[in-house]
Amino acid sequence: MAPSNTSSAASDVLRAPLPTLTPEFVAEHYPSQLRLVHVDLLHRHGERTPVSHRIPEISPKYWNICAKGNPLHRDFLKAIGRDTESAGGDGTDGGVQWQSHIFKNATRSSGTIFGVSSAAAQHPSDTSQPTEATCGFGQLTDTGRQSMAALGANMRELYVDALRFLPNTLHSDNKSDTLYLRTTIYTRAFESLQHVLGGLYPEIPVGSPKLRVHVRPSDRDNLFPDFGCKQMVKQSMKLNAQNIERNEAEFQQLHQDMLKIPGLSAYLDADHKSGQAQAAISVMDVVAPMHIHDMPLPQGINGELIGRLSHMASVENLHSAWQSSAVARMQIGQLVYELAGNIVDAVQTDRAPIAATQPQLGIYSGHDTTLAPLLAVFGHDADKPTHDAPPNLEWPPYASSMRIELLNDTVSPHPTVQPAWEQDPAHPSADPSKVPFDERVRPTNVPKSLYQWTSRRQGSGPTEQVNPRATRDYYVRVWYNDRALLLPACRDPGAHHSKHGPSVCTLDGFFKQIARFAATEKETRVECLAS
């Protein structure tokens, strides 16, 4: 599959579109009876340089596109106490001190999706020289910083200006119950988060208390897959090989077309024999940043080719999470479990008889490997005999975002029919964790208390009542960039909003969609070690 418009194709697959927040858009998707309760925003970092110097025949050794970002990066290193360290092989050229990780020695295997990170020598035809604007490899560029600030500004326009969901400014008395901030150990993710915040709140008062940013130890971070999970790697590689074989003709044609391009043939002949894995993503990791940053490219590398690279890289690396719920669960199941817990906490806080606080907005700064498996989770159709990815699947663009909105509606009519799964016989085990993943109707961290409420009758004390439809006033909608996703479980007439259709899931419809994917740390560890 190749996009037809070569002038716009690369933009379509490399730059994430933001919703156009017209009054009509807001009125359609956020009518007065739909009250926002909680939002989780997950995003990929902004545009970056390649993760290493590869294909020196066409790519520069020195990427001088970080003039504005380098002073900010140095300030960041100073703030975290790393300004006196040598950056080693991460990119010290031109006197620019670059660190790819927030903490020293806090690395974690990210697999070999982008190929082996070996530093190639500078090609004789490469005239680039180190300057104060030189980036490190894998660094957030000035363009990437602008993209993340634009995402934050778009969120401000929606959630602050249009909907009045978030406060206009952050003060010491409201910051703790307004935002929850998370990032991975990568500096490009942390700095992307900083710029999202800068767009969301461009004028934080001087002297305001510092915002807490949560960073988990690298071996327990659930924002991207742990490639130390042996069973996940084994199953993924098996499915990836099958996908390559199934699409062999397309891979071969792409390979042949790239061999015709000056500068690519030597690299492909040396590192990627015809049909060998990872050629598409390795080439895309170099030519996509060059295209985005308006660097000269050999004739033949254009939007059409980059679109094909994005699609074939997705076929090889991302389809496995769509084809196997176990693979998706091992990749991102602990994060799904955490997001389900956020929804539960928000509902309980919203229904609390006394004032309670919980962050209104959670921001999770991650990677393509954060969003890609989440798209598989939200797109999984349990009713299909074969689980395949959509034919137009592309690599998540830089600055892509996903928003999970919890909504409340006490005005519109509720669905009058029961979802199909509520009519299925219940699993005999009273322990939710003993129910097989594929038979679960909600994550195991959704408590029974969520389906209870306290009623008061005249002349009597409070009594607890239980009703499986007790959450019917709550709905969940998932956005990916500028479009609302249609979760397959929410197609059921009893599992979506009566007026707004399948894109607005009932709370139980949302839980049903993610139930087979939400996994505790212990459950993930058991699956990863399974023989």
GROMACS .gro file of C-alpha atoms in nm, residues 242-435:
model
  194
  242GLN     CA    1   0.500  -1.485   0.920
  243ASN     CA    2   0.399  -1.130   0.827
  244ILE     CA    3   0.716  -1.082   0.624
  245GLU     CA    4   0.653  -1.409   0.442
  246ARG     CA    5   0.287  -1.323   0.380
  247ASN     CA    6   0.388  -0.987   0.233
  248GLU     CA    7   0.707  -1.106   0.067
  249ALA     CA    8   0.622  -0.961  -0.273
  250GLU     CA    9   0.573  -0.611  -0.127
  251PHE     CA   10   0.894  -0.635   0.076
  252GLN     CA   11   1.088  -0.753  -0.228
  253GLN     CA   12   0.949  -0.473  -0.445
  254LEU     CA   13   1.033  -0.213  -0.181
  255HIS     CA   14   1.382  -0.356  -0.153
  256GLN     CA   15   1.433  -0.348  -0.528
  257ASP     CA   16   1.308   0.010  -0.551
  258MET     CA   17   1.546   0.121  -0.276
  259LEU     CA   18   1.840  -0.048  -0.449
  260LYS     CA   19   1.788   0.194  -0.739
  261ILE     CA   20   1.844   0.495  -0.512
  262PRO     CA   21   2.200   0.626  -0.494
  263GLY     CA   22   2.341   0.588  -0.147
  264LEU     CA   23   2.096   0.323  -0.028
  265SER     CA   24   2.224   0.026  -0.227
  266ALA     CA   25   2.553  -0.009  -0.040
  267TYR     CA   26   2.378   0.007   0.297
  268LEU     CA   27   2.115  -0.248   0.196
  269ASP     CA   28   2.369  -0.485   0.046
  270ALA     CA   29   2.583  -0.470   0.358
  271ASP     CA   30   2.321  -0.474   0.635
  272HIS     CA   31   1.991  -0.583   0.479
  273LYS     CA   32   1.997  -0.857   0.222
  274SER     CA   33   1.675  -0.894   0.025
  275GLY     CA   34   1.405  -1.015   0.261
  276GLN     CA   35   1.613  -0.962   0.575
  277ALA     CA   36   1.430  -0.811   0.869
  278GLN     CA   37   1.418  -0.446   0.975
  279ALA     CA   38   1.520  -0.281   0.647
  280ALA     CA   39   1.209  -0.063   0.624
  281ILE     CA   40   1.225   0.077   0.976
  282SER     CA   41   1.604   0.122   0.968
  283VAL     CA   42   1.587   0.328   0.649
  284MET     CA   43   1.280   0.520   0.766
  285ASP     CA   44   1.455   0.615   1.092
  286VAL     CA   45   1.710   0.806   0.883
  287VAL     CA   46   1.517   0.943   0.585
  288ALA     CA   47   1.202   1.045   0.776
  289PRO     CA   48   1.382   1.294   1.005
  290MET     CA   49   1.574   1.424   0.703
  291HIS     CA   50   1.247   1.479   0.512
  292ILE     CA   51   1.077   1.646   0.809
  293HIS     CA   52   1.369   1.882   0.861
  294ASP     CA   53   1.395   1.973   0.491
  295MET     CA   54   1.736   1.815   0.439
  296PRO     CA   55   1.839   1.721   0.084
  297LEU     CA   56   1.763   1.361  -0.009
  298PRO     CA   57   1.863   1.157  -0.315
  299GLN     CA   58   1.618   1.146  -0.603
  300GLY     CA   59   1.367   0.869  -0.541
  301ILE     CA   60   1.330   0.927  -0.166
  302ASN     CA   61   1.003   1.113  -0.149
  303GLY     CA   62   0.669   1.110   0.027
  304GLU     CA   63   0.549   0.807  -0.166
  305LEU     CA   64   0.850   0.597  -0.063
  306ILE     CA   65   0.837   0.714   0.298
  307GLY     CA   66   0.469   0.617   0.309
  308ARG     CA   67   0.560   0.268   0.188
  309LEU     CA   68   0.841   0.244   0.444
  310SER     CA   69   0.601   0.340   0.723
  311HIS     CA   70   0.346   0.083   0.616
  312MET     CA   71   0.592  -0.204   0.568
  313ALA     CA   72   0.766  -0.124   0.897
  314SER     CA   73   0.426  -0.149   1.062
  315VAL     CA   74   0.349  -0.479   0.888
  316GLU     CA   75   0.671  -0.623   1.022
  317ASN     CA   76   0.676  -0.478   1.373
  318LEU     CA   77   0.325  -0.374   1.478
  319HIS     CA   78   0.090  -0.637   1.336
  320SER     CA   79   0.186  -0.895   1.598
  321ALA     CA   80   0.010  -0.700   1.874
  322TRP     CA   81  -0.308  -0.700   1.663
  323GLN     CA   82  -0.280  -1.070   1.585
  324SER     CA   83  -0.216  -1.191   1.940
  325SER     CA   84  -0.380  -1.053   2.253
  326ALA     CA   85  -0.106  -1.224   2.454
  327VAL     CA   86   0.165  -1.030   2.268
  328ALA     CA   87  -0.021  -0.700   2.318
  329ARG     CA   88  -0.077  -0.783   2.684
  330MET     CA   89   0.292  -0.856   2.744
  331GLN     CA   90   0.386  -0.538   2.559
  332ILE     CA   91   0.154  -0.289   2.728
  333GLY     CA   92  -0.082  -0.477   2.963
  334GLN     CA   93   0.051  -0.322   3.282
  335LEU     CA   94  -0.014   0.027   3.148
  336VAL     CA   95  -0.367  -0.077   3.044
  337TYR     CA   96  -0.420  -0.203   3.400
  338GLU     CA   97  -0.301   0.132   3.537
  339LEU     CA   98  -0.524   0.333   3.302
  340ALA     CA   99  -0.823   0.121   3.407
  341GLY     CA  100  -0.737   0.205   3.768
  342ASN     CA  101  -0.734   0.575   3.682
  343ILE     CA  102  -1.087   0.546   3.546
  344VAL     CA  103  -1.203   0.360   3.858
  345ASP     CA  104  -1.047   0.621   4.087
  346ALA     CA  105  -1.206   0.903   3.889
  347VAL     CA  106  -1.554   0.747   3.907
  348GLN     CA  107  -1.521   0.682   4.279
  349THR     CA  108  -1.394   1.034   4.341
  350ASP     CA  109  -1.674   1.183   4.130
  351ARG     CA  110  -1.938   0.991   4.326
  352ALA     CA  111  -1.785   1.048   4.669
  353PRO     CA  112  -2.034   1.200   4.917
  354ILE     CA  113  -1.758   1.421   5.054
  355ALA     CA  114  -1.505   1.630   4.864
  356ALA     CA  115  -1.219   1.421   4.730
  357THR     CA  116  -0.932   1.505   4.499
  358GLN     CA  117  -0.786   1.325   4.203
  359PRO     CA  118  -0.588   1.467   3.910
  360GLN     CA  119  -0.817   1.593   3.637
  361LEU     CA  120  -0.557   1.533   3.367
  362GLY     CA  121  -0.283   1.273   3.348
  363ILE     CA  122  -0.006   1.328   3.091
  364TYR     CA  123   0.210   1.031   2.996
  365SER     CA  124   0.511   1.112   2.776
  366GLY     CA  125   0.621   0.806   2.584
  367HIS     CA  126   0.715   0.664   2.248
  368ASP     CA  127   0.585   0.498   1.932
  369THR     CA  128   0.612   0.172   2.128
  370THR     CA  129   0.368   0.319   2.382
  371LEU     CA  130   0.094   0.412   2.135
  372ALA     CA  131   0.127   0.129   1.881
  373PRO     CA  132   0.027  -0.155   2.116
  374LEU     CA  133  -0.245   0.062   2.270
  375LEU     CA  134  -0.395   0.104   1.924
  376ALA     CA  135  -0.402  -0.276   1.897
  377VAL     CA  136  -0.573  -0.301   2.237
  378PHE     CA  137  -0.844  -0.054   2.138
  379GLY     CA  138  -0.884  -0.205   1.792
  380HIS     CA  139  -0.903  -0.572   1.892
  381ASP     CA  140  -1.223  -0.737   1.771
  382ALA     CA  141  -1.294  -1.050   1.974
  383ASP     CA  142  -1.571  -1.154   1.734
  384LYS     CA  143  -1.339  -1.196   1.437
  385PRO     CA  144  -1.192  -1.543   1.378
  386THR     CA  145  -0.862  -1.387   1.270
  387HIS     CA  146  -0.716  -1.080   1.431
  388ASP     CA  147  -0.540  -0.872   1.172
  389ALA     CA  148  -0.437  -0.511   1.169
  390PRO     CA  149  -0.621  -0.263   0.947
  391PRO     CA  150  -0.480  -0.249   0.594
  392ASN     CA  151  -0.386   0.118   0.630
  393LEU     CA  152  -0.187   0.075   0.952
  394GLU     CA  153   0.103   0.321   0.971
  395TRP     CA  154   0.380   0.391   1.217
  396PRO     CA  155   0.265   0.636   1.489
  397PRO     CA  156   0.384   0.980   1.375
  398TYR     CA  157   0.602   1.201   1.592
  399ALA     CA  158   0.398   1.393   1.852
  400SER     CA  159   0.105   1.151   1.815
  401SER     CA  160  -0.137   1.157   2.104
  402MET     CA  161  -0.410   0.947   2.254
  403ARG     CA  162  -0.673   1.084   2.491
  404ILE     CA  163  -0.893   0.871   2.714
  405GLU     CA  164  -1.188   1.079   2.833
  406LEU     CA  165  -1.419   0.979   3.116
  407LEU     CA  166  -1.760   1.144   3.070
  408ASN     CA  167  -2.075   1.166   3.279
  409ASP     CA  168  -2.427   1.208   3.143
  410THR     CA  169  -2.728   1.203   3.373
  411VAL     CA  170  -2.965   1.353   3.115
  412SER     CA  171  -2.961   1.139   2.800
  413PRO     CA  172  -3.149   0.806   2.794
  414HIS     CA  173  -2.938   0.507   2.891
  415PRO     CA  174  -2.902   0.201   2.667
  416THR     CA  175  -3.215  -0.008   2.722
  417VAL     CA  176  -3.065  -0.344   2.626
  418GLN     CA  177  -2.805  -0.551   2.802
  419PRO     CA  178  -2.470  -0.603   2.629
  420ALA     CA  179  -2.427  -0.955   2.499
  421TRP     CA  180  -2.157  -1.043   2.750
  422GLU     CA  181  -2.381  -0.963   3.048
  423GLN     CA  182  -2.603  -1.250   2.935
  424ASP     CA  183  -2.315  -1.500   2.924
  425PRO     CA  184  -2.279  -1.741   3.217
  426ALA     CA  185  -2.043  -1.606   3.481
  427HIS     CA  186  -1.712  -1.781   3.532
  428PRO     CA  187  -1.735  -2.014   3.836
  429SER     CA  188  -1.428  -1.866   4.005
  430ALA     CA  189  -1.502  -1.602   4.267
  431ASP     CA  190  -1.146  -1.473   4.230
  432PRO     CA  191  -1.131  -1.241   3.925
  433SER     CA  192  -0.760  -1.314   3.879
  434LYS     CA  193  -0.840  -1.683   3.825
  435VAL     CA  194  -1.062  -1.607   3.526
   0.00000   0.00000   0.00000
